[in-house]
mmCIF file of C-alpha atoms in Angstrom:
data_model
loop_
_atom_site.group_PDB
_atom_site.id
_atom_site.type_symbol
_atom_site.label_atom_id
_atom_site.label_comp_id
_atom_site.label_asym_id
_atom_site.label_seq_id
_atom_site.Cartn_x
_atom_site.Cartn_y
_atom_site.Cartn_z
ATOM 1 C CA MET A 283 0.167 0.029 -0.015
ATOM 2 C CA VAL A 284 1.286 3.381 -0.996
ATOM 3 C CA ALA A 285 1.800 5.626 1.933
ATOM 4 C CA LYS A 286 0.237 9.033 1.749
ATOM 5 C CA THR A 287 1.117 12.419 3.115
ATOM 6 C CA THR A 288 -0.731 15.700 3.074
ATOM 7 C CA ALA A 289 0.261 18.549 0.729
ATOM 8 C CA THR A 290 -0.800 22.166 1.394
ATOM 9 C CA LYS A 291 -1.416 24.932 -1.214
ATOM 10 C CA THR A 292 -2.748 28.487 -1.327
ATOM 11 C CA LEU A 293 -5.293 28.927 -4.012
ATOM 12 C CA GLU A 294 -5.718 32.716 -5.185
ATOM 13 C CA ALA A 295 -8.486 34.286 -6.897
ATOM 14 C CA THR A 296 -9.189 37.849 -7.786
ATOM 15 C CA LEU A 297 -12.716 39.080 -7.208
ATOM 16 C CA ALA A 298 -14.345 40.482 -10.282
ATOM 17 C CA PRO A 299 -14.811 44.287 -9.996
ATOM 18 C CA PRO A 300 -17.750 44.695 -7.330
ATOM 19 C CA THR A 301 -20.577 47.115 -7.706
ATOM 20 C CA THR A 302 -20.481 50.132 -5.523
ATOM 21 C CA GLY A 303 -22.689 48.653 -2.803
ATOM 22 C CA LYS A 304 -20.599 45.429 -2.634
ATOM 23 C CA GLU A 305 -17.305 47.183 -2.439
ATOM 24 C CA GLN A 306 -18.638 49.130 0.578
ATOM 25 C CA ARG A 307 -19.743 46.167 2.312
ATOM 26 C CA LEU A 308 -16.320 44.628 1.695
ATOM 27 C CA GLU A 309 -14.573 47.794 3.122
ATOM 28 C CA ARG A 310 -16.775 47.818 6.217
ATOM 29 C CA THR A 311 -15.986 43.935 6.783
ATOM 30 C CA VAL A 312 -12.069 44.826 6.532
ATOM 31 C CA ALA A 313 -12.323 47.849 8.840
ATOM 32 C CA THR A 314 -14.206 46.081 11.375
ATOM 33 C CA TYR A 315 -12.039 43.183 11.501
ATOM 34 C CA ARG A 316 -8.948 45.156 11.918
ATOM 35 C CA ARG A 317 -10.523 47.209 14.639
ATOM 36 C CA ALA A 318 -11.476 43.913 16.487
ATOM 37 C CA LEU A 319 -7.804 42.680 15.717
ATOM 38 C CA GLU A 320 -6.096 45.758 17.183
ATOM 39 C CA ASP A 321 -8.415 45.866 20.164
ATOM 40 C CA ALA A 322 -7.876 42.262 20.938
ATOM 41 C CA PHE A 323 -3.992 42.344 20.352
ATOM 42 C CA GLU A 324 -3.750 45.866 22.524
ATOM 43 C CA SER A 325 -5.583 44.169 25.288
ATOM 44 C CA GLY A 326 -2.947 41.603 25.815
ATOM 45 C CA ALA A 327 -5.462 38.664 25.524
ATOM 46 C CA ASP A 328 -3.461 35.366 25.007
ATOM 47 C CA THR A 329 -6.198 32.833 25.203
ATOM 48 C CA GLN A 330 -9.353 31.931 23.097
ATOM 49 C CA ASN A 331 -11.808 33.033 25.849
ATOM 50 C CA ALA A 332 -10.037 36.361 26.409
ATOM 51 C CA VAL A 333 -10.299 37.259 22.808
ATOM 52 C CA ASN A 334 -13.714 36.112 22.503
ATOM 53 C CA ASP A 335 -14.831 38.487 25.280
ATOM 54 C CA ILE A 336 -13.261 41.449 23.124
ATOM 55 C CA VAL A 337 -14.320 40.579 19.902
ATOM 56 C CA THR A 338 -17.972 39.441 20.348
ATOM 57 C CA PRO A 339 -19.518 42.839 20.409
ATOM 58 C CA TYR A 340 -18.027 43.594 16.923
ATOM 59 C CA THR A 341 -20.312 43.225 13.879
ATOM 60 C CA LEU A 342 -18.536 40.231 12.169
ATOM 61 C CA THR A 343 -19.631 36.809 11.253
ATOM 62 C CA SER A 344 -18.707 33.844 13.820
ATOM 63 C CA TYR A 345 -16.220 32.500 11.235
ATOM 64 C CA ALA A 346 -14.181 35.711 11.431
ATOM 65 C CA LYS A 347 -14.476 35.917 15.092
ATOM 66 C CA ASP A 348 -13.359 32.352 15.531
ATOM 67 C CA ALA A 349 -10.309 33.100 13.219
ATOM 68 C CA LEU A 350 -9.473 35.955 15.382
ATOM 69 C CA LYS A 351 -9.653 33.707 18.684
ATOM 70 C CA ASN A 352 -7.190 31.404 16.929
ATOM 71 C CA TYR A 353 -4.905 34.068 15.473
ATOM 72 C CA VAL A 354 -4.485 36.622 18.164
ATOM 73 C CA PRO A 355 -2.863 34.110 20.709
ATOM 74 C CA GLN A 356 -0.609 33.020 18.032
ATOM 75 C CA LEU A 357 0.718 36.480 17.412
ATOM 76 C CA ARG A 358 2.420 36.729 20.632
ATOM 77 C CA ARG A 359 3.170 33.096 21.597
ATOM 78 C CA THR A 360 4.257 31.578 18.158
ATOM 79 C CA TYR A 361 5.295 34.864 16.164
ATOM 80 C CA ASN A 362 6.506 36.942 19.181
ATOM 81 C CA ALA A 363 4.961 39.894 17.662
ATOM 82 C CA SER A 364 5.155 43.218 19.688
ATOM 83 C CA GLU A 365 3.404 45.388 17.097
ATOM 84 C CA LEU A 366 0.564 44.943 14.366
ATOM 85 C CA GLU A 367 1.170 45.978 10.866
ATOM 86 C CA ASP A 368 -1.524 47.688 8.852
ATOM 87 C CA ASP A 369 -2.047 45.081 6.213
ATOM 88 C CA HIS A 370 -3.492 42.109 7.956
ATOM 89 C CA PRO A 371 -6.211 40.311 5.788
ATOM 90 C CA VAL A 372 -9.630 39.344 7.151
ATOM 91 C CA ARG A 373 -9.516 35.598 8.200
ATOM 92 C CA PHE A 374 -12.227 33.188 7.996
ATOM 93 C CA THR A 375 -12.482 29.635 9.409
ATOM 94 C CA ASN A 376 -13.357 27.056 7.037
ATOM 95 C CA ARG A 377 -16.872 26.610 8.199
ATOM 96 C CA GLY A 378 -17.827 29.671 6.215
ATOM 97 C CA PHE A 379 -16.441 28.756 2.848
ATOM 98 C CA GLN A 380 -18.770 28.191 -0.036
ATOM 99 C CA ILE A 381 -18.252 28.465 -3.824
ATOM 100 C CA ASP A 382 -20.403 27.681 -6.912
ATOM 101 C CA HIS A 383 -19.742 27.094 -10.231
ATOM 102 C CA SER A 384 -21.475 27.446 -13.853
ATOM 103 C CA ASP A 385 -19.876 27.203 -17.164
ATOM 104 C CA GLU A 386 -22.492 29.517 -18.447
ATOM 105 C CA ARG A 387 -21.052 32.668 -16.619
ATOM 106 C CA ALA A 388 -18.273 34.858 -17.864
ATOM 107 C CA TYR A 389 -16.521 34.222 -14.581
ATOM 108 C CA GLU A 390 -17.362 30.541 -13.777
ATOM 109 C CA PHE A 391 -16.695 30.338 -10.122
ATOM 110 C CA CYS A 392 -18.290 32.607 -7.761
ATOM 111 C CA TRP A 393 -17.742 32.991 -3.890
ATOM 112 C CA ARG A 394 -20.169 33.586 -1.081
ATOM 113 C CA VAL A 395 -18.756 36.501 0.893
ATOM 114 C CA PRO A 396 -19.607 35.829 4.533
ATOM 115 C CA GLN A 397 -21.353 38.885 6.182
ATOM 116 C CA ALA A 398 -22.722 39.417 9.810
ATOM 117 C CA GLY A 399 -26.453 38.966 10.095
ATOM 118 C CA ARG A 400 -29.130 36.299 8.622
ATOM 119 C CA GLY A 401 -29.480 36.699 4.694
ATOM 120 C CA ASN A 402 -26.689 39.326 4.148
ATOM 121 C CA ALA A 403 -24.236 37.278 2.543
ATOM 122 C CA PHE A 404 -23.658 37.948 -1.055
ATOM 123 C CA TRP A 405 -22.163 36.305 -3.984
ATOM 124 C CA ILE A 406 -19.303 37.801 -6.150
ATOM 125 C CA PRO A 407 -17.437 36.155 -9.313
ATOM 126 C CA LEU A 408 -13.865 35.053 -9.047
ATOM 127 C CA ARG A 409 -11.059 35.378 -11.539
ATOM 128 C CA ILE A 410 -8.893 32.093 -10.758
ATOM 129 C CA ASN A 411 -5.500 31.371 -11.688
ATOM 130 C CA PRO A 412 -5.964 29.115 -14.667
ATOM 131 C CA GLU A 413 -2.853 26.988 -13.538
ATOM 132 C CA GLN A 414 -5.130 26.209 -10.428
ATOM 133 C CA GLU A 415 -8.409 25.439 -12.169
ATOM 134 C CA SER A 416 -8.294 21.520 -11.452
ATOM 135 C CA LEU A 417 -7.778 22.352 -7.749
ATOM 136 C CA TRP A 418 -10.619 24.878 -7.675
ATOM 137 C CA PHE A 419 -12.908 21.848 -9.181
ATOM 138 C CA ASP A 420 -11.401 19.512 -6.483
ATOM 139 C CA LEU A 421 -12.462 22.005 -3.792
ATOM 140 C CA LEU A 422 -15.941 22.413 -5.348
ATOM 141 C CA ASN A 423 -16.476 18.780 -5.377
ATOM 142 C CA GLY A 424 -15.068 18.089 -1.895
ATOM 143 C CA ASP A 425 -12.024 16.156 -3.012
ATOM 144 C CA VAL A 426 -9.769 18.364 -0.946
ATOM 145 C CA SER A 427 -9.988 19.770 2.457
ATOM 146 C CA VAL A 428 -10.447 23.699 2.787
ATOM 147 C CA GLY A 429 -8.676 25.561 5.707
ATOM 148 C CA GLU A 430 -8.655 28.985 6.492
ATOM 149 C CA PHE A 431 -9.352 31.725 3.792
ATOM 150 C CA ARG A 432 -8.631 35.358 3.690
ATOM 151 C CA LEU A 433 -9.807 38.319 2.007
ATOM 152 C CA GLN A 434 -7.275 41.392 1.399
ATOM 153 C CA GLN A 435 -7.338 44.294 -1.003
ATOM 154 C CA HIS A 436 -4.320 44.761 -3.017
ATOM 155 C CA ARG A 437 -3.974 47.910 -4.948
ATOM 156 C CA THR A 438 -7.321 48.471 -6.526
ATOM 157 C CA ASN A 439 -8.291 44.671 -6.512
ATOM 158 C CA TRP A 440 -9.831 42.338 -3.994
ATOM 159 C CA VAL A 441 -7.932 38.980 -3.644
ATOM 160 C CA LEU A 442 -9.329 35.788 -2.039
ATOM 161 C CA HIS A 443 -6.709 33.107 -0.749
ATOM 162 C CA VAL A 444 -7.976 29.768 0.194
ATOM 163 C CA ALA A 445 -5.636 27.326 2.034
ATOM 164 C CA ILE A 446 -6.379 23.771 1.021
ATOM 165 C CA GLU A 447 -5.056 20.187 1.902
ATOM 166 C CA TYR A 448 -4.885 17.182 -0.196
ATOM 167 C CA ASP A 449 -3.224 13.754 -0.240
ATOM 168 C CA ILE A 450 -0.351 12.853 -2.389
ATOM 169 C CA ALA A 451 1.846 9.858 -2.444
ATOM 170 C CA GLU A 452 4.582 10.201 0.236
ATOM 171 C CA PRO A 453 8.145 10.183 -1.301
ATOM 172 C CA GLU A 454 10.177 7.419 0.416
ATOM 173 C CA THR A 455 13.646 8.055 1.944
ATOM 174 C CA PRO A 456 16.362 6.298 -0.066
ATOM 175 C CA ASP A 457 18.429 3.822 1.707
ATOM 176 C CA ASP A 458 21.546 6.223 1.283
ATOM 177 C CA PRO A 459 20.288 9.622 0.759
ATOM 178 C CA THR A 460 21.944 12.801 0.032
ATOM 179 C CA ARG A 461 20.899 15.063 2.896
ATOM 180 C CA ILE A 462 20.370 18.695 1.702
ATOM 181 C CA GLY A 463 19.857 21.314 4.493
ATOM 182 C CA PHE A 464 18.505 24.771 4.144
ATOM 183 C CA ASP A 465 18.994 27.773 6.325
ATOM 184 C CA ILE A 466 16.518 30.584 5.909
ATOM 185 C CA GLY A 467 17.872 33.951 7.368
ATOM 186 C CA GLU A 468 17.955 37.675 7.116
ATOM 187 C CA SER A 469 21.170 38.326 5.331
ATOM 188 C CA LYS A 470 21.246 35.482 3.100
ATOM 189 C CA LEU A 471 17.419 34.547 2.548
ATOM 190 C CA LEU A 472 18.121 30.834 1.827
ATOM 191 C CA THR A 473 21.284 28.997 1.937
ATOM 192 C CA GLY A 474 21.481 25.351 0.907
ATOM 193 C CA CYS A 475 24.245 22.748 1.474
ATOM 194 C CA ALA A 476 24.201 19.050 0.664
ATOM 195 C CA ARG A 477 26.225 16.673 2.653
ATOM 196 C CA GLN A 478 27.944 13.692 0.873
ATOM 197 C CA ASN A 479 29.985 11.251 3.002
ATOM 198 C CA GLY A 480 29.639 13.746 5.802
ATOM 199 C CA THR A 481 31.370 16.714 3.667
ATOM 200 C CA PRO A 482 29.661 19.907 2.883
ATOM 201 C CA THR A 483 29.250 19.683 -1.191
ATOM 202 C CA GLN A 484 28.233 22.503 -3.725
ATOM 203 C CA PRO A 485 26.646 25.255 -1.433
ATOM 204 C CA TYR A 486 23.783 27.319 -2.852
ATOM 205 C CA ILE A 487 23.066 30.811 -1.797
ATOM 206 C CA TYR A 488 19.783 32.821 -2.593
ATOM 207 C CA ASP A 489 20.928 36.352 -1.502
ATOM 208 C CA GLY A 490 18.279 38.220 0.782
ATOM 209 C CA GLY A 491 19.373 41.782 0.020
ATOM 210 C CA ARG A 492 16.636 42.596 -2.600
ATOM 211 C CA ALA A 493 14.128 41.365 -0.320
ATOM 212 C CA ARG A 494 15.492 43.171 2.707
ATOM 213 C CA ALA A 495 15.715 46.329 0.664
ATOM 214 C CA LEU A 496 12.128 45.932 -0.313
ATOM 215 C CA ARG A 497 11.026 45.449 3.182
ATOM 216 C CA LYS A 498 12.843 48.748 4.214
ATOM 217 C CA GLU A 499 11.619 50.717 1.225
ATOM 218 C CA MET A 500 7.919 49.591 1.925
ATOM 219 C CA TYR A 501 8.112 50.435 5.626
ATOM 220 C CA THR A 502 9.528 53.823 4.692
ATOM 221 C CA THR A 503 7.192 54.656 1.703
ATOM 222 C CA LEU A 504 4.051 53.574 3.342
ATOM 223 C CA LYS A 505 4.915 55.659 6.423
ATOM 224 C CA ARG A 506 5.444 58.843 4.422
ATOM 225 C CA LEU A 507 2.414 58.317 2.366
ATOM 226 C CA GLN A 508 0.478 58.277 5.635
ATOM 227 C CA GLU A 509 2.117 61.055 7.280
ATOM 228 C CA ARG A 510 1.238 63.103 4.069
ATOM 229 C CA ASP A 511 -2.334 61.959 4.416
ATOM 230 C CA ALA A 512 -2.222 60.339 0.949
ATOM 231 C CA ALA A 513 -5.363 58.942 -0.820
ATOM 232 C CA GLN A 514 -5.971 55.476 0.515
ATOM 233 C CA TRP A 515 -5.844 53.938 -3.070
ATOM 234 C CA ARG A 516 -2.361 55.403 -3.519
ATOM 235 C CA ILE A 517 -1.263 53.673 -0.203
ATOM 236 C CA ASP A 518 -2.923 50.394 -1.265
ATOM 237 C CA GLU A 519 -1.354 50.487 -4.729
ATOM 238 C CA ARG A 520 2.220 50.885 -3.300
ATOM 239 C CA PHE A 521 1.620 48.189 -0.641
ATOM 240 C CA GLY A 522 0.301 45.739 -3.212
ATOM 241 C CA HIS A 523 3.494 46.372 -5.342
ATOM 242 C CA TYR A 524 5.692 45.685 -2.494
ATOM 243 C CA GLN A 525 3.765 42.462 -1.583
ATOM 244 C CA ASN A 526 3.675 40.960 -4.841
ATOM 245 C CA ALA A 527 7.529 41.582 -5.374
ATOM 246 C CA LEU A 528 8.113 39.889 -2.244
ATOM 247 C CA THR A 529 5.819 37.047 -2.929
ATOM 248 C CA ASP A 530 7.695 36.610 -6.239
ATOM 249 C CA ILE A 531 10.968 36.404 -4.450
ATOM 250 C CA VAL A 532 9.572 33.607 -2.013
ATOM 251 C CA GLU A 533 8.307 31.669 -5.059
ATOM 252 C CA LYS A 534 11.590 31.937 -7.019
ATOM 253 C CA ALA A 535 13.700 31.033 -4.057
ATOM 254 C CA SER A 536 11.518 27.912 -3.093
ATOM 255 C CA ARG A 537 11.553 26.790 -6.853
ATOM 256 C CA GLU A 538 15.370 27.122 -7.018
ATOM 257 C CA ALA A 539 15.607 25.267 -3.840
ATOM 258 C CA VAL A 540 13.903 22.355 -5.020
ATOM 259 C CA GLU A 541 15.796 22.543 -8.345
ATOM 260 C CA TYR A 542 19.097 22.481 -6.304
ATOM 261 C CA ALA A 543 17.972 19.378 -4.467
ATOM 262 C CA GLU A 544 17.155 17.649 -7.696
ATOM 263 C CA SER A 545 20.700 18.107 -8.993
ATOM 264 C CA PHE A 546 21.781 15.433 -6.298
ATOM 265 C CA GLU A 547 21.095 11.591 -6.495
ATOM 266 C CA ASP A 548 18.552 10.407 -4.093
ATOM 267 C CA PRO A 549 17.992 13.810 -2.204
ATOM 268 C CA VAL A 550 16.246 14.374 1.035
ATOM 269 C CA ILE A 551 15.640 17.917 1.923
ATOM 270 C CA VAL A 552 16.022 18.869 5.562
ATOM 271 C CA LEU A 553 14.282 22.151 7.035
ATOM 272 C CA GLU A 554 14.191 23.735 10.460
ATOM 273 C CA ASP A 555 11.279 23.017 12.726
ATOM 274 C CA LEU A 556 9.763 26.314 13.084
ATOM 275 C CA SER A 557 7.887 25.373 16.462
ATOM 276 C CA TYR A 558 11.344 26.100 17.746
ATOM 277 C CA ILE A 559 12.399 29.054 15.727
ATOM 278 C CA ARG A 560 11.452 31.963 18.072
ATOM 279 C CA GLU A 561 12.570 30.269 21.136
ATOM 280 C CA ASN A 562 14.915 32.998 23.024
ATOM 281 C CA LEU A 563 15.018 35.170 19.736
ATOM 282 C CA ASP A 564 15.490 38.519 21.193
ATOM 283 C CA TYR A 565 17.796 41.037 19.370
ATOM 284 C CA GLY A 566 16.041 44.323 20.414
ATOM 285 C CA LYS A 567 12.840 45.823 18.919
ATOM 286 C CA TYR A 568 14.430 46.783 15.727
ATOM 287 C CA MET A 569 16.059 43.482 14.885
ATOM 288 C CA ASN A 570 13.075 41.683 16.016
ATOM 289 C CA ARG A 571 10.703 43.708 13.786
ATOM 290 C CA ARG A 572 13.101 42.784 10.821
ATOM 291 C CA LEU A 573 13.415 39.272 11.656
ATOM 292 C CA HIS A 574 9.746 38.567 12.401
ATOM 293 C CA SER A 575 8.621 40.298 9.299
ATOM 294 C CA TRP A 576 10.417 37.674 7.261
ATOM 295 C CA ALA A 577 7.859 34.743 6.253
ATOM 296 C CA PHE A 578 9.806 31.868 7.497
ATOM 297 C CA ALA A 579 6.891 29.655 7.509
ATOM 298 C CA ARG A 580 5.796 30.780 4.204
ATOM 299 C CA LEU A 581 9.003 30.020 2.506
ATOM 300 C CA THR A 582 9.275 26.638 4.330
ATOM 301 C CA ASP A 583 5.946 25.669 3.324
ATOM 302 C CA ARG A 584 6.561 26.654 -0.446
ATOM 303 C CA ILE A 585 9.789 24.564 -0.210
ATOM 304 C CA LYS A 586 7.887 21.517 1.437
ATOM 305 C CA ASP A 587 5.023 21.815 -1.195
ATOM 306 C CA LYS A 588 7.244 21.981 -4.314
ATOM 307 C CA ALA A 589 9.402 19.294 -3.013
ATOM 308 C CA LEU A 590 6.586 16.835 -2.480
ATOM 309 C CA GLU A 591 5.341 17.541 -5.932
ATOM 310 C CA ALA A 592 8.627 16.694 -7.198
ATOM 311 C CA GLY A 593 8.770 13.422 -5.389
ATOM 312 C CA ILE A 594 11.501 14.729 -2.691
ATOM 313 C CA PRO A 595 11.179 13.576 0.766
ATOM 314 C CA VAL A 596 11.298 16.481 3.360
ATOM 315 C CA GLU A 597 12.300 16.020 6.899
ATOM 316 C CA PHE A 598 12.276 18.480 9.967
ATOM 317 C CA VAL A 599 14.942 18.964 12.620
ATOM 318 C CA ASN A 600 15.451 21.041 15.744
ATOM 319 C CA PRO A 601 17.361 24.242 14.718
ATOM 320 C CA ARG A 602 18.947 24.890 17.985
ATOM 321 C CA TYR A 603 22.492 25.977 17.639
ATOM 322 C CA THR A 604 23.060 25.192 13.872
ATOM 323 C CA SER A 605 24.329 28.600 13.373
ATOM 324 C CA GLN A 606 26.897 28.422 16.291
ATOM 325 C CA THR A 607 28.078 24.894 16.045
ATOM 326 C CA CYS A 608 31.022 23.703 13.684
ATOM 327 C CA HIS A 609 29.566 21.255 11.262
ATOM 328 C CA GLU A 610 32.781 19.349 11.124
ATOM 329 C CA CYS A 611 33.639 18.957 15.029
ATOM 330 C CA GLY A 612 30.548 19.712 16.730
ATOM 331 C CA HIS A 613 32.174 22.291 18.909
ATOM 332 C CA ILE A 614 30.588 25.709 19.722
ATOM 333 C CA GLY A 615 32.192 28.412 17.960
ATOM 334 C CA SER A 616 32.046 32.008 17.534
ATOM 335 C CA ARG A 617 30.612 34.613 14.647
ATOM 336 C CA GLY A 618 33.058 37.531 14.419
ATOM 337 C CA SER A 619 30.234 38.899 11.993
ATOM 338 C CA GLN A 620 26.899 37.991 10.629
ATOM 339 C CA ALA A 621 28.482 36.124 7.672
ATOM 340 C CA GLU A 622 31.514 34.571 9.302
ATOM 341 C CA PHE A 623 31.737 31.535 11.663
ATOM 342 C CA LYS A 624 35.054 30.527 13.498
ATOM 343 C CA CYS A 625 35.516 27.311 15.148
ATOM 344 C CA THR A 626 37.041 27.403 18.537
ATOM 345 C CA ASN A 627 38.511 23.959 18.689
ATOM 346 C CA ALA A 628 42.213 23.843 18.030
ATOM 347 C CA GLU A 629 42.230 20.258 16.810
ATOM 348 C CA CYS A 630 39.650 20.927 13.975
ATOM 349 C CA TRP A 631 40.862 21.734 10.710
ATOM 350 C CA VAL A 632 37.899 24.210 10.076
ATOM 351 C CA THR A 633 39.139 27.873 11.074
ATOM 352 C CA GLU A 634 37.025 30.158 9.306
ATOM 353 C CA TYR A 635 33.888 29.375 7.191
ATOM 354 C CA GLN A 636 30.687 30.943 5.630
ATOM 355 C CA ALA A 637 28.297 31.127 8.430
ATOM 356 C CA ASP A 638 25.079 30.331 6.565
ATOM 357 C CA ILE A 639 26.755 27.422 4.729
ATOM 358 C CA ASN A 640 27.876 26.101 8.074
ATOM 359 C CA ALA A 641 24.382 26.339 9.470
ATOM 360 C CA ALA A 642 22.951 24.520 6.203
ATOM 361 C CA ALA A 643 25.603 21.770 6.781
ATOM 362 C CA ASN A 644 24.501 21.505 10.385
ATOM 363 C CA ILE A 645 20.787 21.152 9.598
ATOM 364 C CA ALA A 646 21.592 18.528 6.821
ATOM 365 C CA GLY A 647 23.635 16.466 9.346
ATOM 366 C CA ARG A 648 21.183 16.456 12.035
ATOM 367 C CA PHE A 649 18.759 14.274 9.923
ATOM 368 C CA ASP A 650 19.589 10.728 10.524
ATOM 369 C CA PRO A 651 17.719 8.271 8.056
ATOM 370 C CA TRP A 652 18.693 5.335 10.248
ATOM 371 C CA GLY A 653 17.399 6.584 13.555
ATOM 372 C CA GLU A 654 20.663 5.471 15.335
ATOM 373 C CA SER A 655 21.396 8.562 17.295
ATOM 374 C CA VAL A 656 19.507 10.646 20.067
ATOM 375 C CA PRO A 657 17.162 13.139 18.539
ATOM 376 C CA TRP A 658 17.272 16.588 19.805
ATOM 377 C CA LYS A 659 14.455 17.453 22.018
ATOM 378 C CA SER A 660 13.410 20.720 23.444
ATOM 379 C CA GLU A 661 12.468 19.452 26.791
ATOM 380 C CA ARG A 662 16.009 17.927 27.401
ATOM 381 C CA ASP A 663 18.689 20.267 28.831
ATOM 382 C CA ASP A 664 21.408 18.655 26.755
ATOM 383 C CA SER A 665 22.444 21.957 24.902
ATOM 384 C CA PRO A 666 26.166 22.414 24.858
ATOM 385 C CA ARG A 667 27.291 25.452 26.675
ATOM 386 C CA ASP A 668 30.828 24.753 27.322
ATOM 387 C CA GLY A 669 32.432 24.030 24.015
ATOM 388 C CA SER A 670 31.762 20.260 24.251
ATOM 389 C CA ARG A 671 30.437 18.218 21.302
ATOM 390 C CA CYS A 672 26.855 18.859 20.399
ATOM 391 C CA ASP A 673 24.609 15.821 20.401
ATOM 392 C CA THR A 674 23.966 15.600 16.677
ATOM 393 C CA ALA A 675 22.245 12.933 14.289
ATOM 394 C CA THR A 676 25.723 12.280 12.657
ATOM 395 C CA GLY A 677 27.233 10.742 15.715
ATOM 396 C CA HIS A 678 30.750 9.993 16.134
ATOM 397 C CA ARG A 679 32.758 9.716 12.916
ATOM 398 C CA THR A 680 36.556 9.819 11.922
ATOM 399 C CA PRO A 681 37.402 13.286 10.410
ATOM 400 C CA SER A 682 37.061 13.574 7.041
ATOM 401 C CA ARG A 683 40.043 14.673 4.957
ATOM 402 C CA GLN A 684 40.759 18.446 5.311
ATOM 403 C CA SER A 685 39.225 20.353 2.134
ATOM 404 C CA ARG A 686 39.137 23.822 1.111
ATOM 405 C CA GLN A 687 37.743 26.232 3.718
ATOM 406 C CA THR A 688 34.539 27.801 2.506
ATOM 407 C CA THR A 689 35.367 31.365 3.236
ATOM 408 C CA LEU A 690 33.556 34.564 2.776
ATOM 409 C CA ALA A 691 35.175 35.693 -0.013
ATOM 410 C CA ALA A 692 33.788 32.973 -2.016
ATOM 411 C CA PHE A 693 30.260 34.049 -1.381
ATOM 412 C CA GLN A 694 30.182 37.802 -0.918
ATOM 413 C CA SER A 695 28.215 39.592 -3.437
#
């Protein structure tokens, strides 16, 4: 029997230009939702019951209120958010999702827009992505599961995003796989490194400079427009421009990551388990805002989805100390700069190494397809703090032959 795994994807559709009356109702829904979100977040509510007490008086559907009850506690606990951005979409739980189809219409698919009050919901045509048409039909027929769906205004368009889940054949891990680790970061958006015979091989880097510049430019541009009391359509237009550009970067980076993995024989992609990623992450308000603005989960999800579609297994490991540990000897080293890792073990041949590649190599090495070593567990206090060897999935091995240092100069742009 072929094992199955669950793949996730986000379907995107643009609403057909609404009538004036319908657009006003969409705008009221967004405004009300964001007031409720801000009120709940600023109150410090961190449980579903606490959020429920705050959002109950708002004129929103139960689907939107239930989504808020799930989302607001996550903002602090999971995302460690200290402030809200202004572009939050309206979230609805899957109970409120309904679509219709007719090939006699110019726009064949229509979406039922949830509204507070009995009989107030209305239908609006959708312009779907043709490449996703088969999945829309699967959604209509109940062949895939719908998750949370979101409504957001981009520039002058209204956009609907629908999260779906569906079963695909689970790729089997090869007997002797090539482990390929990916490190997601601020300076280098994505760094990949394969390990063959325990040795880092042919590293890959997708630079984060363009995305980082876009985030900074978006923040300053939108702030300036707001200070000048610019028209809302102008603000929305600029915001949509930046968001589309950032989405393109995520899509390109995830596509290239899978193509990189496909260049190796019997690849297994190894990613960080994001449930750990914000533990003890505190670099001050400015850096936290920059780091938390990165869609870590989004990029990870896109790599996973595309890998599964390509038939490449994906595994997740604990990311603790991957950026501080020497991939060769396992000792805790030092980072003289964001891009530089130095091993402090005098007996190790590694002296200076590109820090992101070192982290990616550690991520790859932490996956053990044979299950012979002790896994990293967050509840255990086995983290090295004194320069002793890390508990990694690679276990004890004889040192590999000394190879050329992967220095900063080779990967500086």
